[in-house]
Every structure is written in structure tokens, then in C-alpha cells.
Amino acid sequence: MGRGDGHDDALRRWLREAGGWLVVDGALGTELEAHGADLQDELWSARCLVSAPHLIRKVHLDYLDAGANIITTASYQATLQGFQSRGVSREQGEALLRRSVQIAQEARAIFVEGRSKGPYAARDEYDGVASRARRPVLVAASVGSYGAYLADGSEYTGDYGRSVTKEALKNFHRRRLQAYAELLEENDISIPAWFSFTSKDGANAASGDPITECAAIADSCRRVAAVGINCTAPRLIHGLVISISKVASKPIVVYPNTGETYVAETKEWVDSAAAGGGAAGTDFVSCVGKWRQAGASLVGGCCRTGPATVRAIARALREADAASDADADDDYPAVAVL
């Protein structure tokens, strides 16, 4: 992305308004299941766009109440191809993609107007009404990988087979992105986008490509305003942020999972050590300050996290800033008053 581009400027402006960092929400599917939704379906959380939009709205609102600045739409696994395989027409599928954005906007309106009544609506002094009115509250359209559509866990490996070409992937994503773009144009909104990658080893993306190469390519894209890491073990995040910061000039976004391993055959998350995935999960909230110091400016959670996690992330970021300010005061030279 060229310097001074409007998309880049918008995100940087929001970061400045928020004090230098933004909190991204956490897992959607995890919370929907906690509220009783049955997600044993290839559409996963996108199934609730049809069956339980009120639950999606509730989860969005819980995350906003917990301190999130950015809520992501229930569209990670929502694809026109996936909808059509379930008997949903192309027109209806496009309407559901737009609806995913509208549901998030509805939750934002409830939050901004102070009408939240959920378990996370009780705020401490920092999270009070004045703070709510002041901080940016944004909606991000979630566009999942091709592997998410396959629903076979391949988004964690990047192994789509030799028959899936770059052109095939571009064609797969094109109309979904166009549907979101049309909604934004109808409302005269121009927004930035971010790219995030998963990593299993702390050096490469799931596909095996070096994370530095992936980040550099994303950083060079004019319409990309941030680049980062999602659904990756917390123990790998610090090193990945450092690597990305060496090749990218744009803000860095991170939203790790809890460190567990997804088993595609059983569609379950298990302890990483038990699955042969190395060290057990890390309480990543305790690492947030270190990630912030390394260069991350947008922080949230992915699979298996929830509103309590997001509230703790927001608190950790505030504490990291307070500690940084205290260090700066300690370094300030004394002035003799004569």
C-alpha cells in the first residue's frame, strides 16, 4: 500500500483516536455454542445467519461490552458456494452476506446508545459511558479462507491440493468481496482491509511460505491497511510480530487462539501436547504487553476465546500503556527550579 493512501490513513486515525491500539473481538463460534447454537454443520457459525441471527447480535454485543473496538461479522465460513450446496440461491446467499454486516451494525447501535443489558454491560470506571462514546467502534467483514469453505480443517494446513490454482481461488472469493463492497458503496463508506495468516512453527504460514514473504506482499498492497497473525498458538506470536515488523510498515494485528490443536477428523479442539503439537497452551493475556511492545497495535482473540478474554486483553493493553508512561516519566531529566 502506498504511503498516504486513504485506507491506511483511516486505520491510523482510528488507532490515534483509541490511544494507539484497538481491541479486536474473540471467537464467534465458541460463544454461539455456549448460547446453545448447534454448529455441527459445514456452514459453521454462518448457519446462525439463517437460524439464529439474534444470537449473533448478542455475541457481538457481549464483545463490545467487554471492551472490543472491532467486531467481526459472522461470515468467516459464509460463502456463496457453501450456501448453494445447502439449497440457498445465489441471490439469497448475497443477501445473507449483507445481513451479516447489518447484524453487527445493529449490535453497535445498541451499544453506542447505551442499551446493553448483557452480563458484560456492567463496566468499571474506565469503561463507563463517556469512554463508550469516545472510543472507535468498528465492524469488520470477515472473509475466511478457501479451506474454511471446505470445512475439512485445511485452513490450518494450507493444503488445498494441486488442482486449486491461484485463478480458482480468485474466482472463489470474487463475488463475496463484491457483495460487501456493494453494501459499503450504498452507504458511501470506504474502509481499509487487513490480511492475517496462521502459522504452526513461528516462521512460516500454514502453506509453508515464509511469514516474512507473506507479510511483505500484503504490506505492498495499496488497499491493505494492516497485516498480521490469526488462530495461531500464543507462544509463537511474539516472534512472528518481530518478524513481520521487519518487513511491514503498516499496523500489525494479532488474534491468537488459546494454544489448543484442532482435529479435523473429530472437529474438536484438544490440548496441543496431547495432539503431538508441542507445548501446551499459553495464557496469552499475560503476553499482550510484550506483543504490544514488539509492535502489535490491534489485539484480539480467535478460536476458543470469549468476552472475558477480550476484557482481559483491553485491561492488559491499558496496563502496558500505563507502564510505558511511567517508564517515560522515570527517564525524563530532572529540572532544577531556581
mmCIF file of C-alpha atoms in Angstrom:
data_model
loop_
_atom_site.group_PDB
_atom_site.id
_atom_site.type_symbol
_atom_site.label_atom_id
_atom_site.label_comp_id
_atom_site.label_asym_id
_atom_site.label_seq_id
_atom_site.Cartn_x
_atom_site.Cartn_y
_atom_site.Cartn_z
ATOM 1 C CA MET A 1 0.000 0.000 0.000
ATOM 2 C CA GLY A 2 1.372 3.398 -0.909
ATOM 3 C CA ARG A 3 2.049 5.845 1.868
ATOM 4 C CA GLY A 4 -0.704 8.371 2.441
ATOM 5 C CA ASP A 5 -3.396 6.163 0.912
ATOM 6 C CA GLY A 6 -6.861 6.845 2.307
ATOM 7 C CA HIS A 7 -7.319 3.293 3.599
ATOM 8 C CA ASP A 8 -4.054 3.449 5.522
ATOM 9 C CA ASP A 9 -4.869 6.899 6.884
ATOM 10 C CA ALA A 10 -8.276 5.758 8.156
ATOM 11 C CA LEU A 11 -6.895 2.914 10.260
ATOM 12 C CA ARG A 12 -4.069 5.029 11.620
ATOM 13 C CA ARG A 13 -6.579 7.731 12.531
ATOM 14 C CA TRP A 14 -8.714 5.205 14.415
ATOM 15 C CA LEU A 15 -5.622 3.978 16.218
ATOM 16 C CA ARG A 16 -4.745 7.525 17.246
ATOM 17 C CA GLU A 17 -8.288 8.150 18.480
ATOM 18 C CA ALA A 18 -8.106 4.987 20.577
ATOM 19 C CA GLY A 19 -4.749 5.870 22.120
ATOM 20 C CA GLY A 20 -2.515 3.787 19.863
ATOM 21 C CA TRP A 21 -4.225 0.402 19.967
ATOM 22 C CA LEU A 22 -7.530 -1.251 19.141
ATOM 23 C CA VAL A 23 -9.111 -4.344 20.656
ATOM 24 C CA VAL A 24 -10.467 -6.954 18.245
ATOM 25 C CA ASP A 25 -13.222 -9.327 19.388
ATOM 26 C CA GLY A 26 -12.820 -13.065 20.048
ATOM 27 C CA ALA A 27 -14.281 -16.336 18.835
ATOM 28 C CA LEU A 28 -17.798 -16.280 17.435
ATOM 29 C CA GLY A 29 -18.495 -19.995 17.078
ATOM 30 C CA THR A 30 -17.326 -20.739 20.612
ATOM 31 C CA GLU A 31 -19.746 -18.213 22.055
ATOM 32 C CA LEU A 32 -22.644 -19.217 19.813
ATOM 33 C CA GLU A 33 -22.274 -22.801 21.031
ATOM 34 C CA ALA A 34 -22.120 -21.555 24.620
ATOM 35 C CA HIS A 35 -25.523 -19.922 23.997
ATOM 36 C CA GLY A 36 -26.975 -23.188 22.707
ATOM 37 C CA ALA A 37 -26.444 -22.942 18.944
ATOM 38 C CA ASP A 38 -25.856 -26.214 17.088
ATOM 39 C CA LEU A 39 -22.899 -25.620 14.756
ATOM 40 C CA GLN A 40 -22.405 -29.206 13.596
ATOM 41 C CA ASP A 41 -22.750 -28.046 10.038
ATOM 42 C CA GLU A 42 -20.420 -27.227 7.155
ATOM 43 C CA LEU A 43 -21.629 -23.628 7.339
ATOM 44 C CA TRP A 44 -20.486 -23.478 10.995
ATOM 45 C CA SER A 45 -21.320 -20.104 12.582
ATOM 46 C CA ALA A 46 -22.773 -18.848 9.283
ATOM 47 C CA ARG A 47 -25.647 -21.272 9.866
ATOM 48 C CA CYS A 48 -26.928 -18.857 12.521
ATOM 49 C CA LEU A 49 -27.415 -16.138 9.905
ATOM 50 C CA VAL A 50 -30.490 -18.150 8.967
ATOM 51 C CA SER A 51 -31.410 -19.971 12.169
ATOM 52 C CA ALA A 52 -30.447 -17.612 14.993
ATOM 53 C CA PRO A 53 -29.434 -14.059 13.994
ATOM 54 C CA HIS A 54 -30.446 -12.865 17.480
ATOM 55 C CA LEU A 55 -27.661 -14.999 18.993
ATOM 56 C CA ILE A 56 -25.094 -13.468 16.645
ATOM 57 C CA ARG A 57 -26.240 -9.999 17.691
ATOM 58 C CA LYS A 58 -25.949 -10.972 21.352
ATOM 59 C CA VAL A 59 -22.398 -12.260 20.959
ATOM 60 C CA HIS A 60 -21.370 -9.091 19.103
ATOM 61 C CA LEU A 61 -22.853 -7.025 21.896
ATOM 62 C CA ASP A 62 -21.097 -9.050 24.604
ATOM 63 C CA TYR A 63 -17.766 -8.365 22.930
ATOM 64 C CA LEU A 64 -18.465 -4.639 22.676
ATOM 65 C CA ASP A 65 -19.485 -4.556 26.330
ATOM 66 C CA ALA A 66 -16.263 -6.396 27.187
ATOM 67 C CA GLY A 67 -14.138 -3.686 25.541
ATOM 68 C CA ALA A 68 -13.787 -4.615 21.861
ATOM 69 C CA ASN A 69 -13.344 -1.789 19.371
ATOM 70 C CA ILE A 70 -13.793 -4.092 16.379
ATOM 71 C CA ILE A 71 -16.415 -6.798 15.931
ATOM 72 C CA THR A 72 -16.102 -9.236 13.029
ATOM 73 C CA THR A 73 -19.123 -10.415 11.075
ATOM 74 C CA ALA A 74 -20.498 -13.965 11.160
ATOM 75 C CA SER A 75 -19.231 -14.641 7.645
ATOM 76 C CA TYR A 76 -15.899 -16.413 8.057
ATOM 77 C CA GLN A 77 -17.436 -19.618 6.696
ATOM 78 C CA ALA A 78 -20.224 -17.917 4.748
ATOM 79 C CA THR A 79 -19.634 -18.463 1.042
ATOM 80 C CA LEU A 80 -21.973 -18.368 -1.926
ATOM 81 C CA GLN A 81 -20.806 -21.850 -2.878
ATOM 82 C CA GLY A 82 -21.469 -23.156 0.621
ATOM 83 C CA PHE A 83 -24.928 -21.625 0.712
ATOM 84 C CA GLN A 84 -25.778 -23.015 -2.721
ATOM 85 C CA SER A 85 -24.787 -26.521 -1.615
ATOM 86 C CA ARG A 86 -27.500 -26.187 1.040
ATOM 87 C CA GLY A 87 -30.179 -25.118 -1.417
ATOM 88 C CA VAL A 88 -29.798 -21.365 -0.879
ATOM 89 C CA SER A 89 -29.950 -19.380 -4.119
ATOM 90 C CA ARG A 90 -27.169 -17.042 -5.162
ATOM 91 C CA GLU A 91 -29.397 -14.019 -4.526
ATOM 92 C CA GLN A 92 -30.330 -15.277 -1.068
ATOM 93 C CA GLY A 93 -26.671 -16.012 -0.315
ATOM 94 C CA GLU A 94 -25.654 -12.497 -1.246
ATOM 95 C CA ALA A 95 -28.425 -11.164 0.978
ATOM 96 C CA LEU A 96 -27.108 -13.268 3.881
ATOM 97 C CA LEU A 97 -23.600 -11.854 3.405
ATOM 98 C CA ARG A 98 -25.026 -8.349 3.603
ATOM 99 C CA ARG A 99 -27.152 -9.385 6.565
ATOM 100 C CA SER A 100 -24.023 -10.443 8.473
ATOM 101 C CA VAL A 101 -22.843 -6.842 8.324
ATOM 102 C CA GLN A 102 -26.243 -5.444 9.256
ATOM 103 C CA ILE A 103 -26.480 -7.651 12.369
ATOM 104 C CA ALA A 104 -23.124 -6.349 13.563
ATOM 105 C CA GLN A 105 -24.236 -2.773 12.854
ATOM 106 C CA GLU A 106 -27.381 -3.369 14.904
ATOM 107 C CA ALA A 107 -25.292 -4.558 17.845
ATOM 108 C CA ARG A 108 -23.075 -1.490 17.522
ATOM 109 C CA ALA A 109 -26.108 0.811 17.594
ATOM 110 C CA ILE A 110 -27.426 -0.851 20.754
ATOM 111 C CA PHE A 111 -24.028 -0.499 22.394
ATOM 112 C CA VAL A 112 -23.417 3.116 21.414
ATOM 113 C CA GLU A 113 -26.901 4.099 22.594
ATOM 114 C CA GLY A 114 -26.208 2.501 25.984
ATOM 115 C CA ARG A 115 -28.967 -0.085 25.713
ATOM 116 C CA SER A 116 -26.783 -3.102 26.529
ATOM 117 C CA LYS A 117 -28.175 -5.351 29.245
ATOM 118 C CA GLY A 118 -25.926 -8.405 28.921
ATOM 119 C CA PRO A 119 -23.536 -9.884 31.509
ATOM 120 C CA TYR A 120 -20.638 -7.708 30.339
ATOM 121 C CA ALA A 121 -22.633 -4.465 30.331
ATOM 122 C CA ALA A 122 -21.573 -3.597 33.902
ATOM 123 C CA ARG A 123 -18.457 -1.515 33.386
ATOM 124 C CA ASP A 124 -15.777 -0.210 35.660
ATOM 125 C CA GLU A 125 -14.931 3.488 35.753
ATOM 126 C CA TYR A 126 -12.679 3.311 32.688
ATOM 127 C CA ASP A 127 -15.315 1.500 30.634
ATOM 128 C CA GLY A 128 -18.094 3.921 31.508
ATOM 129 C CA VAL A 129 -20.500 5.819 29.273
ATOM 130 C CA ALA A 130 -18.064 8.624 28.459
ATOM 131 C CA SER A 131 -15.440 6.116 27.356
ATOM 132 C CA ARG A 132 -18.020 4.228 25.292
ATOM 133 C CA ALA A 133 -18.972 7.355 23.388
ATOM 134 C CA ARG A 134 -15.354 8.294 22.785
ATOM 135 C CA ARG A 135 -13.724 5.095 21.511
ATOM 136 C CA PRO A 136 -13.996 3.920 17.884
ATOM 137 C CA VAL A 137 -16.464 1.067 17.380
ATOM 138 C CA LEU A 138 -15.937 -0.632 14.040
ATOM 139 C CA VAL A 139 -17.443 -3.527 12.081
ATOM 140 C CA ALA A 140 -15.072 -5.787 10.118
ATOM 141 C CA ALA A 141 -16.406 -8.075 7.378
ATOM 142 C CA SER A 142 -14.811 -11.478 7.955
ATOM 143 C CA VAL A 143 -13.668 -13.224 4.773
ATOM 144 C CA GLY A 144 -12.455 -16.745 5.526
ATOM 145 C CA SER A 145 -10.021 -18.798 3.514
ATOM 146 C CA TYR A 146 -10.902 -21.351 0.856
ATOM 147 C CA GLY A 147 -10.181 -24.034 3.454
ATOM 148 C CA ALA A 148 -12.964 -22.685 5.657
ATOM 149 C CA TYR A 149 -15.423 -23.401 2.834
ATOM 150 C CA LEU A 150 -14.077 -26.950 2.507
ATOM 151 C CA ALA A 151 -14.778 -27.437 6.245
ATOM 152 C CA ASP A 152 -12.032 -30.070 6.463
ATOM 153 C CA GLY A 153 -9.514 -28.200 8.585
ATOM 154 C CA SER A 154 -7.308 -27.382 5.589
ATOM 155 C CA GLU A 155 -7.218 -23.696 6.525
ATOM 156 C CA TYR A 156 -4.818 -24.805 9.269
ATOM 157 C CA THR A 157 -2.520 -26.578 6.802
ATOM 158 C CA GLY A 158 -2.871 -24.643 3.552
ATOM 159 C CA ASP A 159 -3.083 -27.971 1.696
ATOM 160 C CA TYR A 160 -5.806 -27.457 -0.914
ATOM 161 C CA GLY A 161 -4.405 -29.901 -3.464
ATOM 162 C CA ARG A 162 -2.604 -29.249 -6.745
ATOM 163 C CA SER A 163 -5.821 -28.709 -8.667
ATOM 164 C CA VAL A 164 -6.638 -25.485 -6.797
ATOM 165 C CA THR A 165 -4.904 -22.717 -8.734
ATOM 166 C CA LYS A 166 -4.452 -19.041 -7.943
ATOM 167 C CA GLU A 167 -7.109 -18.191 -10.524
ATOM 168 C CA ALA A 168 -9.511 -20.670 -8.943
ATOM 169 C CA LEU A 169 -9.034 -19.018 -5.551
ATOM 170 C CA LYS A 170 -9.541 -15.550 -7.016
ATOM 171 C CA ASN A 171 -12.765 -16.657 -8.680
ATOM 172 C CA PHE A 172 -13.935 -18.293 -5.455
ATOM 173 C CA HIS A 173 -13.592 -15.096 -3.398
ATOM 174 C CA ARG A 174 -14.535 -12.505 -6.036
ATOM 175 C CA ARG A 175 -18.315 -12.298 -5.694
ATOM 176 C CA ARG A 176 -18.282 -12.433 -1.894
ATOM 177 C CA LEU A 177 -15.976 -9.416 -1.791
ATOM 178 C CA GLN A 178 -18.130 -7.660 -4.379
ATOM 179 C CA ALA A 179 -21.253 -8.161 -2.215
ATOM 180 C CA TYR A 180 -19.526 -6.493 0.740
ATOM 181 C CA ALA A 181 -18.223 -3.708 -1.491
ATOM 182 C CA GLU A 182 -21.701 -3.016 -2.843
ATOM 183 C CA LEU A 183 -23.078 -2.690 0.685
ATOM 184 C CA LEU A 184 -20.342 -0.227 1.572
ATOM 185 C CA GLU A 185 -20.854 1.796 -1.590
ATOM 186 C CA GLU A 186 -24.582 2.011 -0.920
ATOM 187 C CA ASN A 187 -23.763 3.636 2.403
ATOM 188 C CA ASP A 188 -20.897 5.756 0.998
ATOM 189 C CA ILE A 189 -18.304 4.000 3.189
ATOM 190 C CA SER A 190 -14.679 3.461 2.214
ATOM 191 C CA ILE A 191 -12.849 1.090 4.546
ATOM 192 C CA PRO A 192 -9.406 -0.420 4.937
ATOM 193 C CA ALA A 193 -8.733 -4.163 4.999
ATOM 194 C CA TRP A 194 -6.224 -6.369 6.765
ATOM 195 C CA PHE A 195 -4.657 -9.693 5.859
ATOM 196 C CA SER A 196 -3.830 -12.204 8.568
ATOM 197 C CA PHE A 197 -2.049 -15.545 8.346
ATOM 198 C CA THR A 198 -1.830 -18.649 10.518
ATOM 199 C CA SER A 199 1.444 -20.281 11.498
ATOM 200 C CA LYS A 200 2.307 -23.629 13.052
ATOM 201 C CA ASP A 201 6.031 -23.109 13.556
ATOM 202 C CA GLY A 202 6.530 -19.395 14.186
ATOM 203 C CA ALA A 203 8.424 -18.869 10.924
ATOM 204 C CA ASN A 204 6.114 -19.877 8.081
ATOM 205 C CA ALA A 205 2.470 -19.522 7.121
ATOM 206 C CA ALA A 206 0.321 -22.660 7.150
ATOM 207 C CA SER A 207 1.069 -23.085 3.436
ATOM 208 C CA GLY A 208 4.794 -23.329 4.172
ATOM 209 C CA ASP A 209 5.637 -19.918 2.719
ATOM 210 C CA PRO A 210 7.895 -17.756 4.932
ATOM 211 C CA ILE A 211 5.791 -15.398 7.021
ATOM 212 C CA THR A 212 8.091 -12.520 6.070
ATOM 213 C CA GLU A 213 7.310 -13.040 2.382
ATOM 214 C CA CYS A 214 3.577 -13.208 3.039
ATOM 215 C CA ALA A 215 3.672 -10.079 5.192
ATOM 216 C CA ALA A 216 5.780 -8.167 2.661
ATOM 217 C CA ILE A 217 3.331 -8.962 -0.147
ATOM 218 C CA ALA A 218 0.347 -7.887 1.964
ATOM 219 C CA ASP A 219 2.187 -4.749 3.066
ATOM 220 C CA SER A 220 2.769 -3.762 -0.554
ATOM 221 C CA CYS A 221 -0.934 -3.931 -1.427
ATOM 222 C CA ARG A 222 -2.463 -0.463 -1.739
ATOM 223 C CA ARG A 223 -5.799 -1.407 -0.169
ATOM 224 C CA VAL A 224 -4.352 -3.334 2.762
ATOM 225 C CA ALA A 225 -4.073 -1.216 5.903
ATOM 226 C CA ALA A 226 -2.744 -3.825 8.352
ATOM 227 C CA VAL A 227 -1.139 -7.254 8.340
ATOM 228 C CA GLY A 228 -0.806 -9.900 10.992
ATOM 229 C CA ILE A 229 -1.484 -13.303 12.515
ATOM 230 C CA ASN A 230 -4.679 -15.112 13.495
ATOM 231 C CA CYS A 231 -5.614 -18.509 15.006
ATOM 232 C CA THR A 232 -2.038 -19.313 15.993
ATOM 233 C CA ALA A 233 -0.636 -20.587 19.283
ATOM 234 C CA PRO A 234 0.126 -17.717 21.689
ATOM 235 C CA ARG A 235 3.673 -18.970 22.301
ATOM 236 C CA LEU A 236 4.529 -18.167 18.659
ATOM 237 C CA ILE A 237 3.058 -14.672 18.448
ATOM 238 C CA HIS A 238 5.914 -12.578 19.850
ATOM 239 C CA GLY A 239 8.449 -13.922 17.374
ATOM 240 C CA LEU A 240 6.004 -13.569 14.496
ATOM 241 C CA VAL A 241 5.291 -9.922 15.361
ATOM 242 C CA ILE A 242 9.027 -9.196 15.394
ATOM 243 C CA SER A 243 9.454 -10.912 12.006
ATOM 244 C CA ILE A 244 6.537 -9.034 10.437
ATOM 245 C CA SER A 245 7.716 -5.697 11.817
ATOM 246 C CA LYS A 246 10.984 -6.128 9.918
ATOM 247 C CA VAL A 247 9.248 -6.210 6.522
ATOM 248 C CA ALA A 248 5.988 -4.313 7.052
ATOM 249 C CA SER A 249 5.422 -0.633 7.770
ATOM 250 C CA LYS A 250 1.691 -0.987 8.394
ATOM 251 C CA PRO A 251 -0.031 -1.671 11.728
ATOM 252 C CA ILE A 252 0.220 -5.258 12.944
ATOM 253 C CA VAL A 253 -2.864 -7.199 14.045
ATOM 254 C CA VAL A 254 -2.762 -10.363 16.164
ATOM 255 C CA TYR A 255 -5.608 -12.547 17.388
ATOM 256 C CA PRO A 256 -4.314 -15.937 18.576
ATOM 257 C CA ASN A 257 -6.294 -18.973 19.612
ATOM 258 C CA THR A 258 -5.867 -20.490 23.082
ATOM 259 C CA GLY A 259 -2.989 -22.734 22.013
ATOM 260 C CA GLU A 260 -5.021 -25.875 21.528
ATOM 261 C CA THR A 261 -4.929 -28.002 18.364
ATOM 262 C CA TYR A 262 -7.888 -28.518 16.034
ATOM 263 C CA VAL A 263 -8.506 -32.131 14.996
ATOM 264 C CA ALA A 264 -10.348 -32.036 11.662
ATOM 265 C CA GLU A 265 -11.496 -35.664 11.829
ATOM 266 C CA THR A 266 -13.445 -35.155 15.059
ATOM 267 C CA LYS A 267 -13.952 -31.385 14.684
ATOM 268 C CA GLU A 268 -12.666 -30.896 18.225
ATOM 269 C CA TRP A 269 -10.027 -28.810 19.940
ATOM 270 C CA VAL A 270 -7.610 -30.765 22.124
ATOM 271 C CA ASP A 271 -4.607 -29.952 24.283
ATOM 272 C CA SER A 272 -1.664 -29.328 21.946
ATOM 273 C CA ALA A 273 0.681 -31.595 23.861
ATOM 274 C CA ALA A 274 -1.837 -34.448 23.730
ATOM 275 C CA ALA A 275 -2.198 -33.949 19.974
ATOM 276 C CA GLY A 276 1.547 -34.028 19.441
ATOM 277 C CA GLY A 277 1.651 -30.311 18.789
ATOM 278 C CA GLY A 278 4.331 -29.406 21.284
ATOM 279 C CA ALA A 279 3.942 -27.320 24.420
ATOM 280 C CA ALA A 280 0.541 -26.884 25.982
ATOM 281 C CA GLY A 281 -1.459 -23.698 25.535
ATOM 282 C CA THR A 282 -0.269 -20.415 26.981
ATOM 283 C CA ASP A 283 -2.385 -17.865 28.811
ATOM 284 C CA PHE A 284 -1.824 -15.289 26.113
ATOM 285 C CA VAL A 285 -3.342 -12.409 28.056
ATOM 286 C CA SER A 286 -0.161 -12.344 30.147
ATOM 287 C CA CYS A 287 1.810 -11.835 26.903
ATOM 288 C CA VAL A 288 -0.257 -8.965 25.492
ATOM 289 C CA GLY A 289 2.052 -6.274 26.848
ATOM 290 C CA LYS A 290 5.053 -7.940 25.232
ATOM 291 C CA TRP A 291 3.267 -8.159 21.878
ATOM 292 C CA ARG A 292 2.321 -4.504 22.127
ATOM 293 C CA GLN A 293 5.914 -3.583 22.860
ATOM 294 C CA ALA A 294 7.076 -5.640 19.867
ATOM 295 C CA GLY A 295 4.790 -3.704 17.537
ATOM 296 C CA ALA A 296 1.260 -5.127 17.602
ATOM 297 C CA SER A 297 -1.390 -2.411 17.678
ATOM 298 C CA LEU A 298 -4.578 -4.434 17.096
ATOM 299 C CA VAL A 299 -5.048 -7.337 19.508
ATOM 300 C CA GLY A 300 -7.900 -9.800 19.946
ATOM 301 C CA GLY A 301 -8.636 -13.496 20.176
ATOM 302 C CA CYS A 302 -9.550 -16.292 17.809
ATOM 303 C CA CYS A 303 -10.849 -19.822 18.421
ATOM 304 C CA ARG A 304 -11.788 -20.770 21.991
ATOM 305 C CA THR A 305 -11.561 -17.227 23.354
ATOM 306 C CA GLY A 306 -14.526 -15.229 24.641
ATOM 307 C CA PRO A 307 -15.680 -11.871 26.036
ATOM 308 C CA ALA A 308 -13.822 -12.482 29.305
ATOM 309 C CA THR A 309 -10.634 -12.877 27.266
ATOM 310 C CA VAL A 310 -11.314 -9.651 25.386
ATOM 311 C CA ARG A 311 -11.974 -7.761 28.615
ATOM 312 C CA ALA A 312 -8.640 -9.024 29.961
ATOM 313 C CA ILE A 313 -6.880 -8.008 26.715
ATOM 314 C CA ALA A 314 -8.260 -4.469 26.971
ATOM 315 C CA ARG A 315 -7.096 -4.265 30.574
ATOM 316 C CA ALA A 316 -3.635 -5.617 29.677
ATOM 317 C CA LEU A 317 -3.238 -3.026 26.922
ATOM 318 C CA ARG A 318 -4.184 -0.213 29.298
ATOM 319 C CA GLU A 319 -1.720 -1.507 31.875
ATOM 320 C CA ALA A 320 1.023 -1.791 29.248
ATOM 321 C CA ASP A 321 0.441 1.834 28.273
ATOM 322 C CA ALA A 322 0.480 2.927 31.911
ATOM 323 C CA ALA A 323 3.759 1.099 32.486
ATOM 324 C CA SER A 324 5.237 2.679 29.362
ATOM 325 C CA ASP A 325 4.182 6.149 30.520
ATOM 326 C CA ALA A 326 5.703 5.507 33.947
ATOM 327 C CA ASP A 327 8.996 4.443 32.360
ATOM 328 C CA ALA A 328 8.984 7.575 30.221
ATOM 329 C CA ASP A 329 8.473 9.731 33.328
ATOM 330 C CA ASP A 330 11.375 7.982 35.064
ATOM 331 C CA ASP A 331 13.642 8.718 32.097
ATOM 332 C CA TYR A 332 12.710 12.407 31.957
ATOM 333 C CA PRO A 333 15.611 14.585 33.181
ATOM 334 C CA ALA A 334 15.106 16.457 36.419
ATOM 335 C CA VAL A 335 14.696 20.219 36.143
ATOM 336 C CA ALA A 336 16.123 22.479 38.831
ATOM 337 C CA VAL A 337 13.819 25.343 39.788
ATOM 338 C CA LEU A 338 15.858 28.371 40.839
#
